[in-house]
CSV table of C-alpha atoms and ligand atoms in Angstrom, one decimal:
chain,number,residue,atom,x,y,z
A,1,MET,CA,128.6,127.5,99.7
A,2,ALA,CA,127.0,130.1,101.9
A,3,ASP,CA,123.3,130.3,102.6
A,4,THR,CA,122.2,133.3,100.6
A,5,SER,CA,118.6,133.3,101.7
A,6,ALA,CA,119.4,135.7,104.5
A,7,ALA,CA,119.6,139.5,104.0
A,8,GLY,CA,123.3,140.7,104.2
A,9,ALA,CA,124.7,137.5,102.6
A,10,ALA,CA,127.4,138.0,100.0
A,11,PRO,CA,126.0,138.9,96.6
A,12,ARG,CA,126.0,135.9,94.2
A,13,TYR,CA,124.9,135.1,90.6
A,14,LEU,CA,124.8,131.9,88.6
A,15,ARG,CA,126.2,131.8,85.1
A,16,LEU,CA,125.6,128.5,83.3
A,17,ASP,CA,127.8,128.7,80.2
A,18,LEU,CA,131.0,130.7,79.6
A,19,ASN,CA,129.4,132.3,76.6
A,20,ASP,CA,126.4,133.6,78.5
A,21,ASN,CA,126.0,137.4,78.7
A,22,VAL,CA,123.4,137.2,81.4
A,23,ALA,CA,123.4,135.5,84.9
A,24,ILE,CA,120.8,134.8,87.6
A,25,VAL,CA,120.8,136.6,90.9
A,26,VAL,CA,120.8,134.0,93.7
A,27,ASN,CA,120.3,136.1,96.8
A,28,GLY,CA,117.0,135.5,98.7
A,29,PHE,CA,115.3,138.9,98.2
A,30,GLY,CA,117.1,140.2,95.2
A,31,LEU,CA,119.8,142.8,95.2
A,32,PRO,CA,119.7,146.6,95.2
A,33,ALA,CA,121.3,149.0,92.7
A,34,GLY,CA,124.9,149.7,93.8
A,35,THR,CA,125.6,146.1,94.8
A,36,ARG,CA,129.1,145.0,93.8
A,37,PHE,CA,129.8,141.3,93.0
A,38,PRO,CA,133.1,139.7,93.7
A,39,CYS,CA,134.0,139.9,90.0
A,40,GLY,CA,133.7,143.7,90.1
A,41,LEU,CA,130.3,143.9,88.3
A,42,GLU,CA,128.1,146.6,89.9
A,43,LEU,CA,124.3,146.6,89.6
A,44,LEU,CA,122.9,149.7,87.9
A,45,THR,CA,119.3,148.7,88.8
A,46,ARG,CA,117.6,146.5,91.4
A,47,VAL,CA,117.5,142.8,90.3
A,48,PRO,CA,114.9,140.5,92.0
A,49,GLN,CA,115.9,137.0,93.0
A,50,GLY,CA,116.0,134.5,90.0
A,51,HIS,CA,116.0,137.4,87.5
A,52,LYS,CA,118.7,138.1,84.9
A,53,VAL,CA,121.5,140.7,85.2
A,54,ALA,CA,123.5,141.7,82.1
A,55,LEU,CA,127.2,140.7,82.5
A,56,ALA,CA,128.3,142.8,79.6
A,57,ASP,CA,126.9,145.6,77.4
A,58,ILE,CA,124.4,144.1,74.9
A,59,PRO,CA,123.8,146.3,71.9
A,60,GLU,CA,120.3,146.6,70.5
A,61,GLY,CA,119.3,143.5,68.4
A,62,ASP,CA,122.2,141.4,69.8
A,63,PRO,CA,121.5,137.9,71.2
A,64,ILE,CA,120.9,137.3,74.9
A,65,LEU,CA,122.6,134.1,75.8
A,66,ARG,CA,121.7,131.7,78.6
A,67,TYR,CA,122.6,128.0,78.8
A,68,GLY,CA,124.9,129.0,75.9
A,69,GLU,CA,121.8,129.4,73.7
A,70,THR,CA,119.9,132.4,72.4
A,71,ILE,CA,116.9,133.1,74.5
A,72,GLY,CA,116.1,136.3,72.7
A,73,PHE,CA,117.4,139.6,71.3
A,74,ALA,CA,117.9,143.0,73.1
A,75,ARG,CA,114.9,145.2,72.3
A,76,ALA,CA,117.2,148.2,73.0
A,77,ALA,CA,120.8,148.6,74.2
A,78,ILE,CA,121.3,147.0,77.7
A,79,ARG,CA,124.2,148.1,79.9
A,80,ALA,CA,126.3,145.7,82.0
A,81,GLY,CA,124.8,145.5,85.5
A,82,GLU,CA,121.2,146.2,84.4
A,83,TRP,CA,118.1,144.0,85.1
A,84,VAL,CA,117.2,142.1,81.9
A,85,ASP,CA,113.5,141.9,82.5
A,86,GLU,CA,111.1,140.2,80.0
A,87,ALA,CA,110.1,143.5,78.3
A,88,ARG,CA,113.7,144.0,77.1
A,89,VAL,CA,113.9,140.6,75.4
A,90,VAL,CA,112.5,140.0,71.9
A,91,MET,CA,111.5,136.3,71.4
A,92,PRO,CA,113.2,134.4,68.6
A,93,ASP,CA,111.3,132.3,66.0
A,94,PRO,CA,110.8,128.6,66.9
A,95,PRO,CA,113.3,126.3,65.1
A,96,ALA,CA,112.0,125.1,61.7
A,97,LEU,CA,110.9,121.5,61.8
A,98,ASP,CA,112.0,120.5,58.3
A,99,ALA,CA,115.8,121.0,58.7
A,100,LEU,CA,116.5,119.4,62.1
A,101,GLU,CA,119.4,117.1,62.6
A,102,ILE,CA,118.2,113.6,63.6
A,103,ALA,CA,120.2,111.1,65.7
A,104,THR,CA,123.4,112.9,65.0
A,105,ALA,CA,124.4,113.0,68.6
A,106,THR,CA,122.8,109.9,70.1
A,107,PRO,CA,124.4,109.5,73.5
A,108,ALA,CA,126.2,106.2,74.1
A,109,PRO,CA,124.3,104.1,76.7
A,110,GLN,CA,125.7,104.6,80.2
A,111,ALA,CA,126.9,101.7,82.4
A,112,PRO,CA,124.0,99.7,83.8
A,113,LEU,CA,123.2,100.3,87.4
A,114,GLU,CA,122.6,97.0,89.2
A,115,GLY,CA,121.1,96.0,92.5
A,116,HIS,CA,118.5,98.8,93.0
A,117,THR,CA,115.0,97.5,94.0
A,118,PHE,CA,111.7,98.6,95.3
A,119,GLU,CA,108.7,96.9,96.9
A,120,GLY,CA,105.9,96.9,94.3
A,121,TYR,CA,102.7,95.1,93.3
A,122,ARG,CA,103.4,92.7,90.4
A,123,ASN,CA,100.4,92.3,88.0
A,124,PRO,CA,99.5,89.3,85.9
A,125,ASP,CA,100.4,91.3,82.7
A,126,GLY,CA,104.0,91.8,84.0
A,127,SER,CA,103.5,95.5,84.9
A,128,VAL,CA,104.2,96.6,88.5
A,129,GLY,CA,102.2,99.0,90.6
A,130,THR,CA,103.4,101.3,93.4
A,131,ARG,CA,99.9,101.4,94.9
A,132,ASN,CA,97.0,99.0,95.3
A,133,LEU,CA,94.0,101.0,94.3
A,134,LEU,CA,90.4,100.2,93.3
A,135,ALA,CA,89.7,102.4,90.2
A,136,ILE,CA,86.1,103.2,89.1
A,137,SER,CA,86.1,104.8,85.7
A,138,THR,CA,83.1,106.5,84.1
A,139,SER,CA,81.8,106.7,80.5
A,140,VAL,CA,80.1,110.0,80.9
A,141,GLN,CA,80.0,113.1,83.2
A,142,CYS,CA,76.3,112.5,84.1
A,143,VAL,CA,77.3,109.8,86.7
A,144,ALA,CA,80.1,111.8,88.4
A,145,GLY,CA,77.9,112.9,91.4
A,146,THR,CA,76.6,109.4,91.9
A,147,LEU,CA,80.2,108.0,91.8
A,148,ASP,CA,81.4,110.6,94.4
A,149,TYR,CA,78.5,109.4,96.6
A,150,ALA,CA,79.3,105.7,96.1
A,151,VAL,CA,83.1,106.2,96.6
A,152,LYS,CA,82.4,107.8,100.0
A,153,ARG,CA,80.3,104.8,101.0
A,154,ILE,CA,82.8,102.3,99.7
A,155,ARG,CA,85.6,104.0,101.7
A,156,ALA,CA,83.5,104.1,104.9
A,157,GLU,CA,81.8,100.7,104.7
A,158,LEU,CA,83.8,98.4,102.5
A,159,LEU,CA,87.5,99.5,102.6
A,160,PRO,CA,88.0,98.6,106.3
A,161,CYS,CA,87.2,95.0,105.4
A,162,TYR,CA,90.0,94.9,102.8
A,163,PRO,CA,93.1,96.3,104.6
A,164,ASN,CA,95.6,95.5,101.8
A,165,VAL,CA,93.8,97.9,99.5
A,166,ASP,CA,95.2,101.5,99.6
A,167,GLY,CA,92.2,103.4,98.5
A,168,VAL,CA,89.4,104.0,95.9
A,169,VAL,CA,89.9,106.3,93.0
A,170,GLY,CA,87.0,107.7,90.9
A,171,LEU,CA,88.1,108.4,87.3
A,172,THR,CA,85.6,111.2,86.5
A,173,HIS,CA,85.9,113.6,83.5
A,174,ALA,CA,83.8,115.7,81.1
A,175,TYR,CA,83.9,113.4,78.1
A,176,GLY,CA,81.4,110.8,76.9
A,177,CYS,CA,78.4,112.7,75.6
A,178,GLY,CA,77.9,116.0,73.8
A,179,VAL,CA,81.1,115.2,71.9
A,180,ALA,CA,81.9,114.4,68.3
A,181,ILE,CA,82.8,110.8,69.0
A,182,GLN,CA,83.5,109.9,65.4
A,183,ALA,CA,85.9,112.8,64.8
A,184,PRO,CA,89.5,111.7,64.1
A,185,ASP,CA,90.8,113.5,67.2
A,186,ALA,CA,88.3,111.6,69.4
A,187,ALA,CA,90.9,108.8,69.4
A,188,VAL,CA,92.9,110.8,72.0
A,189,PRO,CA,90.4,111.0,74.9
A,190,ILE,CA,89.0,107.5,74.2
A,191,ARG,CA,92.4,105.8,74.3
A,192,THR,CA,93.3,107.9,77.3
A,193,LEU,CA,90.3,106.6,79.2
A,194,GLN,CA,91.0,103.0,78.0
A,195,ASN,CA,94.6,103.1,79.1
A,196,LEU,CA,93.9,104.9,82.4
A,197,ALA,CA,91.8,101.9,83.5
A,198,ARG,CA,94.9,99.7,82.7
A,199,ASN,CA,97.3,101.7,84.9
A,200,PRO,CA,99.4,99.2,86.9
A,201,ASN,CA,98.3,100.8,90.2
A,202,PHE,CA,94.8,99.4,89.6
A,203,GLY,CA,95.9,95.8,89.4
A,204,GLY,CA,93.8,94.9,86.3
A,205,GLN,CA,90.6,95.3,88.4
A,206,ALA,CA,89.2,98.6,87.2
A,207,MET,CA,85.4,98.9,86.9
A,208,VAL,CA,83.2,101.3,85.0
A,209,LEU,CA,80.1,103.3,85.9
A,210,GLY,CA,78.0,104.4,83.0
A,211,LEU,CA,74.6,105.9,82.5
A,212,GLY,CA,73.2,103.9,79.5
A,213,CYS,CA,72.4,106.4,76.8
A,214,GLU,CA,75.9,108.0,76.3
A,215,LYS,CA,77.8,107.9,73.0
A,216,LEU,CA,80.9,106.4,74.7
A,217,ILE,CA,80.0,102.7,75.3
A,218,PRO,CA,81.2,101.8,78.9
A,219,GLU,CA,82.4,98.3,77.8
A,220,THR,CA,85.0,99.9,75.4
A,221,LEU,CA,86.8,101.3,78.4
A,222,LEU,CA,87.8,97.9,79.7
A,223,PRO,CA,89.8,95.1,78.1
A,224,PRO,CA,87.7,92.6,76.1
A,225,GLY,CA,85.9,90.1,78.3
A,226,ALA,CA,86.0,92.3,81.5
A,227,GLU,CA,82.5,92.4,83.0
A,228,ALA,CA,82.8,95.1,85.6
A,229,VAL,CA,80.3,97.6,84.2
A,230,VAL,CA,77.4,99.1,86.1
A,231,ARG,CA,74.8,101.1,84.1
A,232,MET,CA,72.5,103.5,86.1
A,233,GLN,CA,69.7,103.1,83.5
A,234,ASP,CA,69.8,99.3,83.9
A,235,GLU,CA,66.1,98.3,84.4
A,236,ALA,CA,67.1,95.9,87.2
A,237,PHE,CA,67.7,99.0,89.5
A,238,ALA,CA,64.7,100.6,91.2
A,239,GLY,CA,65.8,103.9,92.7
A,240,PHE,CA,69.0,105.5,93.7
A,241,GLU,CA,69.7,103.3,96.7
A,242,SER,CA,69.4,100.2,94.5
A,243,ILE,CA,71.8,101.7,92.0
A,244,VAL,CA,74.4,102.5,94.7
A,245,ALA,CA,74.0,99.0,96.1
A,246,GLY,CA,74.8,97.7,92.6
A,247,ILE,CA,77.9,99.8,92.4
A,248,MET,CA,79.0,98.6,95.8
A,249,ALA,CA,78.5,95.0,95.0
A,250,THR,CA,80.6,95.2,91.9
A,251,ALA,CA,83.2,97.2,93.8
A,252,GLU,CA,83.3,94.6,96.6
A,253,ALA,CA,84.1,91.8,94.2
A,254,ARG,CA,87.0,93.8,92.9
A,255,LEU,CA,88.2,94.7,96.4
A,256,ALA,CA,88.3,91.0,97.3
A,257,VAL,CA,90.7,90.3,94.4
A,258,LEU,CA,92.8,93.4,95.1
A,259,ASN,CA,93.1,92.5,98.7
A,260,GLN,CA,95.1,89.4,97.7
A,261,ARG,CA,97.9,91.6,96.3
A,262,ARG,CA,101.1,91.9,98.3
A,263,ARG,CA,104.2,94.0,97.8
A,264,GLU,CA,107.3,92.0,96.5
A,265,THR,CA,110.8,93.0,95.8
A,266,CYS,CA,111.1,94.2,92.2
A,267,PRO,CA,114.0,95.6,90.2
A,268,ALA,CA,114.0,99.4,89.7
A,269,ALA,CA,113.6,98.4,86.0
A,270,ASP,CA,109.9,97.8,86.7
A,271,LEU,CA,109.3,101.5,87.5
A,272,VAL,CA,107.5,103.8,85.1
A,273,VAL,CA,108.3,107.4,86.2
A,274,GLY,CA,106.7,110.5,84.8
A,275,MET,CA,108.4,113.9,85.0
A,276,GLN,CA,106.7,117.2,84.9
A,277,CYS,CA,107.3,120.8,85.9
A,278,GLY,CA,104.8,123.5,86.8
A,279,GLY,CA,105.1,127.0,88.2
A,280,SER,CA,108.7,127.2,86.9
A,281,ASP,CA,111.1,130.0,87.7
A,282,ALA,CA,114.6,130.8,86.6
A,283,PHE,CA,116.1,128.5,89.2
A,284,SER,CA,114.2,125.4,87.8
A,285,GLY,CA,116.7,125.1,85.0
A,286,VAL,CA,119.7,125.2,87.3
A,287,THR,CA,118.7,123.3,90.4
A,288,SER,CA,115.5,121.1,90.3
A,289,ASN,CA,115.5,120.1,86.7
A,290,PRO,CA,119.2,119.2,86.5
A,291,ALA,CA,118.9,117.2,89.7
A,292,LEU,CA,115.9,115.4,88.2
A,293,GLY,CA,117.8,114.9,85.0
A,294,TYR,CA,120.5,113.2,86.9
A,295,ALA,CA,118.0,111.0,88.7
A,296,ALA,CA,116.4,110.2,85.4
A,297,ASP,CA,119.7,109.0,84.0
A,298,LEU,CA,120.1,106.8,87.1
A,299,LEU,CA,116.6,105.3,86.6
A,300,VAL,CA,117.4,104.7,82.9
A,301,ARG,CA,120.7,103.0,83.8
A,302,ALA,CA,118.7,100.8,86.3
A,303,GLY,CA,116.5,99.8,83.3
A,304,ALA,CA,113.4,101.8,84.2
A,305,THR,CA,111.0,103.7,81.9
A,306,VAL,CA,111.2,107.4,82.3
A,307,MET,CA,108.8,109.8,80.5
A,308,PHE,CA,109.1,113.5,79.9
A,309,SER,CA,106.4,115.5,78.2
A,310,GLU,CA,104.9,119.0,77.7
A,311,VAL,CA,105.2,119.8,74.0
A,312,THR,CA,105.2,123.5,74.3
A,313,GLU,CA,108.0,123.4,76.8
A,314,VAL,CA,110.3,121.4,74.6
A,315,ARG,CA,109.3,122.9,71.2
A,316,ASP,CA,111.9,125.7,71.3
A,317,ALA,CA,114.7,123.2,72.2
A,318,ILE,CA,113.5,120.5,69.8
A,319,GLY,CA,116.8,120.6,67.9
A,320,MET,CA,118.6,119.4,71.0
A,321,LEU,CA,116.2,116.5,71.4
A,322,THR,CA,116.1,115.2,67.8
A,323,ARG,CA,119.9,115.0,67.9
A,324,ARG,CA,119.6,112.8,70.9
A,325,ALA,CA,117.1,110.4,69.3
A,326,ALA,CA,118.1,106.7,69.3
A,327,ASN,CA,117.4,106.4,65.6
A,328,GLN,CA,115.8,108.1,62.6
A,329,GLU,CA,112.4,106.7,63.4
A,330,VAL,CA,112.3,108.2,66.9
A,331,GLY,CA,113.6,111.5,65.6
A,332,ARG,CA,110.9,111.7,63.0
A,333,ALA,CA,108.3,110.8,65.6
A,334,LEU,CA,109.5,113.8,67.7
A,335,VAL,CA,109.1,116.0,64.7
A,336,ARG,CA,105.6,114.5,64.0
A,337,GLU,CA,104.4,115.4,67.5
A,338,MET,CA,105.8,118.9,67.3
A,339,ARG,CA,104.1,119.5,63.9
A,340,TRP,CA,100.8,118.1,65.2
A,341,TYR,CA,100.9,120.5,68.1
A,342,ASP,CA,101.9,123.5,66.0
A,343,ASP,CA,98.9,122.8,63.8
A,344,TYR,CA,96.6,122.3,66.9
A,345,LEU,CA,97.7,125.7,68.3
A,346,ALA,CA,97.3,127.4,65.0
A,347,ARG,CA,93.8,126.0,64.6
A,348,GLY,CA,93.0,127.7,67.9
A,349,GLY,CA,94.5,131.0,66.9
A,350,ALA,CA,97.3,130.6,69.5
A,351,ASP,CA,101.0,129.9,69.4
A,352,ARG,CA,103.6,128.8,71.9
A,353,SER,CA,104.0,132.2,73.5
A,354,ALA,CA,100.7,131.4,75.3
A,355,ASN,CA,102.6,129.0,77.5
A,356,THR,CA,104.5,131.3,79.9
A,357,THR,CA,102.4,132.4,82.8
A,358,PRO,CA,102.5,135.6,84.9
A,359,GLY,CA,104.1,133.4,87.7
A,360,ASN,CA,106.9,132.2,85.3
A,361,LYS,CA,107.6,135.8,84.4
A,362,LYS,CA,107.6,137.0,88.0
A,363,GLY,CA,110.0,134.1,88.7
A,364,GLY,CA,112.5,135.5,86.1
A,365,LEU,CA,111.6,133.6,82.9
A,366,ALA,CA,111.5,136.0,80.0
A,367,ASN,CA,109.7,133.7,77.5
A,368,ILE,CA,109.1,130.2,76.4
A,369,VAL,CA,112.5,129.8,74.9
A,370,GLU,CA,114.2,130.4,78.3
A,371,LYS,CA,111.6,128.2,79.9
A,372,ALA,CA,112.1,125.4,77.4
A,373,LEU,CA,115.9,125.3,77.7
A,374,GLY,CA,115.5,125.0,81.5
A,375,SER,CA,112.7,122.4,81.1
A,376,VAL,CA,114.5,119.9,78.8
A,377,VAL,CA,117.3,119.6,81.3
A,378,LYS,CA,115.2,117.2,83.3
A,379,SER,CA,115.4,114.7,80.5
A,380,GLY,CA,119.0,114.1,81.6
A,381,SER,CA,121.5,112.8,79.0
A,382,SER,CA,120.1,109.4,77.9
A,383,PRO,CA,119.2,108.6,74.3
A,384,ILE,CA,115.5,109.1,73.6
A,385,VAL,CA,114.2,105.6,72.7
A,386,ASP,CA,110.6,106.1,71.9
A,387,VAL,CA,107.9,108.8,71.3
A,388,LEU,CA,104.2,108.4,72.4
A,389,SER,CA,101.3,110.2,71.0
A,390,PRO,CA,99.0,111.6,73.8
A,391,GLY,CA,97.5,108.9,76.0
A,392,GLU,CA,99.4,105.9,74.4
A,393,ARG,CA,100.8,103.2,76.7
A,394,VAL,CA,104.6,102.9,77.2
A,395,ARG,CA,106.1,100.0,75.2
A,396,ARG,CA,109.9,100.4,75.8
A,397,LYS,CA,112.2,100.9,78.7
A,398,GLY,CA,114.5,103.9,78.8
A,399,LEU,CA,113.9,107.6,78.2
A,400,VAL,CA,110.6,108.2,76.4
A,401,PHE,CA,109.0,111.4,75.1
A,402,ALA,CA,105.3,111.2,75.8
A,403,ALA,CA,103.7,114.1,73.9
A,404,THR,CA,101.2,116.0,76.1
A,405,PRO,CA,100.1,119.6,76.6
A,406,ALA,CA,102.0,121.4,79.4
A,407,SER,CA,98.9,121.9,81.6
A,408,ASP,CA,99.8,120.2,84.8
A,409,PHE,CA,96.5,118.2,85.2
A,410,ILE,CA,96.2,117.3,81.5
A,411,CYS,CA,99.9,116.1,81.4
A,412,GLY,CA,99.4,114.2,84.7
A,413,THR,CA,96.3,112.5,83.3
A,414,LEU,CA,98.0,111.5,80.0
A,415,GLN,CA,101.1,110.2,81.8
A,416,LEU,CA,98.8,108.1,84.0
A,417,ALA,CA,97.2,106.7,80.9
A,418,SER,CA,100.7,105.9,79.5
A,419,GLY,CA,101.2,103.7,82.6
A,420,MET,CA,103.1,106.1,85.0
A,421,THR,CA,103.2,104.6,88.5
A,422,LEU,CA,105.0,107.6,90.1
A,423,GLN,CA,105.5,111.2,89.1
A,424,VAL,CA,108.3,113.7,90.0
A,425,PHE,CA,107.1,117.3,89.7
A,426,THR,CA,109.5,120.2,89.9
A,427,THR,CA,108.3,123.7,90.9
A,428,GLY,CA,109.8,127.1,91.4
A,429,ARG,CA,106.8,129.2,92.4
A,430,GLY,CA,105.1,126.3,94.3
A,431,THR,CA,102.0,124.2,93.7
A,432,PRO,CA,100.0,121.8,95.9
A,433,TYR,CA,99.5,119.5,92.9
A,434,GLY,CA,98.8,115.8,93.6
A,435,LEU,CA,97.3,112.8,92.0
A,436,ALA,CA,95.0,110.2,93.6
A,437,ALA,CA,96.2,107.4,91.2
A,438,ALA,CA,100.0,107.7,91.7
A,439,PRO,CA,102.3,109.4,94.2
A,440,VAL,CA,103.7,112.7,93.2
A,441,VAL,CA,107.2,113.7,94.5
A,442,LYS,CA,107.3,117.5,94.5
A,443,VAL,CA,110.8,119.1,94.1
A,444,ALA,CA,111.4,122.8,94.9
A,445,SER,CA,113.9,124.7,92.8
A,446,ARG,CA,114.6,127.1,95.8
A,447,THR,CA,115.4,126.4,99.4
A,448,GLU,CA,113.3,129.4,100.4
A,449,LEU,CA,110.2,127.7,98.9
A,450,ALA,CA,111.0,124.3,100.4
A,451,ARG,CA,111.2,126.0,103.9
A,452,ARG,CA,108.1,128.1,103.5
A,453,TRP,CA,106.1,125.1,102.1
A,454,HIS,CA,107.8,122.6,104.5
A,455,ASP,CA,104.6,120.5,104.5
A,456,LEU,CA,103.9,120.5,100.8
A,457,ILE,CA,107.4,120.1,99.2
A,458,ASP,CA,109.0,116.7,99.3
A,459,PHE,CA,112.6,117.5,98.1
A,460,ASP,CA,114.7,120.7,98.3
A,461,ALA,CA,116.8,121.0,95.1
A,462,GLY,CA,117.6,124.6,96.0
A,463,ARG,CA,120.5,123.2,98.0
A,464,VAL,CA,122.3,122.9,94.6
A,465,ALA,CA,122.4,126.7,94.4
A,466,THR,CA,122.7,127.7,98.0
A,467,GLY,CA,123.4,124.6,100.2
A,468,GLY,CA,126.7,123.3,98.9
A,469,MET,CA,125.2,120.2,97.3
A,470,THR,CA,126.2,119.0,93.9
A,471,ILE,CA,123.7,118.1,91.2
A,472,GLN,CA,125.0,114.5,91.4
A,473,GLU,CA,124.4,114.3,95.1
A,474,ALA,CA,120.9,115.8,94.7
A,475,GLY,CA,120.2,113.4,91.9
A,476,TRP,CA,121.2,110.4,94.0
A,477,ASP,CA,119.1,111.5,96.9
A,478,LEU,CA,116.1,112.0,94.6
A,479,PHE,CA,116.6,108.6,93.1
A,480,ARG,CA,116.6,107.0,96.5
A,481,LEU,CA,113.5,109.0,97.5
A,482,ILE,CA,111.8,107.7,94.3
A,483,LEU,CA,112.5,104.1,95.4
A,484,ASP,CA,111.3,104.7,98.9
A,485,VAL,CA,108.0,106.4,97.8
A,486,ALA,CA,107.4,103.7,95.2
A,487,SER,CA,107.8,101.1,97.9
A,488,GLY,CA,105.3,102.8,100.2
A,489,ARG,CA,108.1,103.4,102.8
A,490,GLU,CA,107.8,107.2,102.4
A,491,LYS,CA,104.6,109.1,101.9
A,492,VAL,CA,104.6,112.3,99.8
A,493,TRP,CA,103.0,115.4,101.4
A,494,ALA,CA,100.1,115.5,98.9
A,495,ASP,CA,99.2,112.0,100.0
A,496,ARG,CA,99.6,112.7,103.7
A,497,TRP,CA,97.1,115.6,103.4
A,498,GLY,CA,94.9,113.7,100.8
A,499,ILE,CA,95.0,116.6,98.3
A,500,HIS,CA,94.6,115.4,94.8
A,501,ASN,CA,93.7,117.2,91.6
A,502,ASP,CA,90.9,116.1,89.3
A,503,LEU,CA,91.7,114.3,86.1
A,504,ALA,CA,91.6,116.5,83.0
A,505,LEU,CA,91.2,114.7,79.7
A,506,PHE,CA,92.9,116.1,76.6
A,507,ASN,CA,90.1,116.4,74.0
A,508,PRO,CA,91.4,118.1,70.8
A,509,GLY,CA,88.2,117.1,69.0
A,510,PRO,CA,85.0,119.2,68.6
A,511,VAL,CA,82.2,119.3,71.2
A,512,THR,CA,78.7,119.2,69.8
B,601,CA,CA1,103.3,121.5,83.5
């Protein structure tokens, strides 16, 4: 296929399903009124890149079809060749949760994929990390500044003596005090912090820095019997320097253990990969997410655990997912998580329409229905074998739905708590997003973005639309890149620059 990023390239659109009455303009800077496509369709208005053009006349109130599904209804009559911008699309109601088909179309397992390995750090509990990191968790925000100070000193003074350790990660957050710690929903942030400390990339050696008077007891963040807790109010400390020395002594004991870890060849089945999207555009659903979906299928066939998340981005496509559930129990768990989130949003006086951002709309996504249809594509075509509530640890191999908000940082934090050791993040508009605790492979939906952000984007899936690459080829390339990054052979751009987002805990409970 021709490169359509240049001006003057032949006009092109992408139609995904034969029933669709809209298509996406591919050309780099959009197309002006009067442009004639090879099929004979003539544009009556300008259509920006990634936005929808009507392929046929659509009477007022008629469905607008993309992915073969209804993404909305025409607010007024639309003529063939006109730009179908978001203002012309009335959003449909979300699917009712009490009448969904469950496990009626469970996909048959695909042929196992043998012989794919990566170099990982095997832990005593059987989990395998992709990094060898010292994690220092915290039981309250009060200690965050002190921890930042101590981490700088540890990096400068201790880390050079332990060359097999990749780095030091401070797990700071706003929870721990001033919160209703007995409220039922407090279970979410508390188990998130507990499970974060157990992430396989930390080698079972996480420590905790606490203050001493907070509601969240530091010891509860570590497995029973672990003794790596430093309390700033401990009476053995006299002054700040003495406290920092105490933190560094505890850290050094952990570094000595971590320094013994070595990479060894592990089957791809030992990977726990999280998937997310952010800054999506209309191309996300046709290039980056299908390529990632294909890679996810390869990982599942190789025996790995693959998580997808972001409740508000699957809510409108939930009927497609419950049909794919491995059994009734998994399907009901999907419905349970959707219902919980509907109630959570209703309590806050919001609904799912709050999800789409100005950037999504600028990128051509009319509403959350269109965004959701493009988002679930990254789950590939495997059966869904398990459902996790926010912050729960993975317990099965295969494709897992881990319920999280769609916020990039909150989703990333929750997937880390679930045990993710590598994340793949697709983006259409572009984001510098990165995590200190696990490598993030960023995948662009458009070649134009991958070129402009050549030192932030790790994989160009836009080639599926404009580079003559098939979804299968892109999926295989991405699968191999995932194994290389997991092995430490390839470094993602966010890690090369050292740009990492803060953790963001999901606290659905009240703050006092
Ligand atoms: Ca997101």
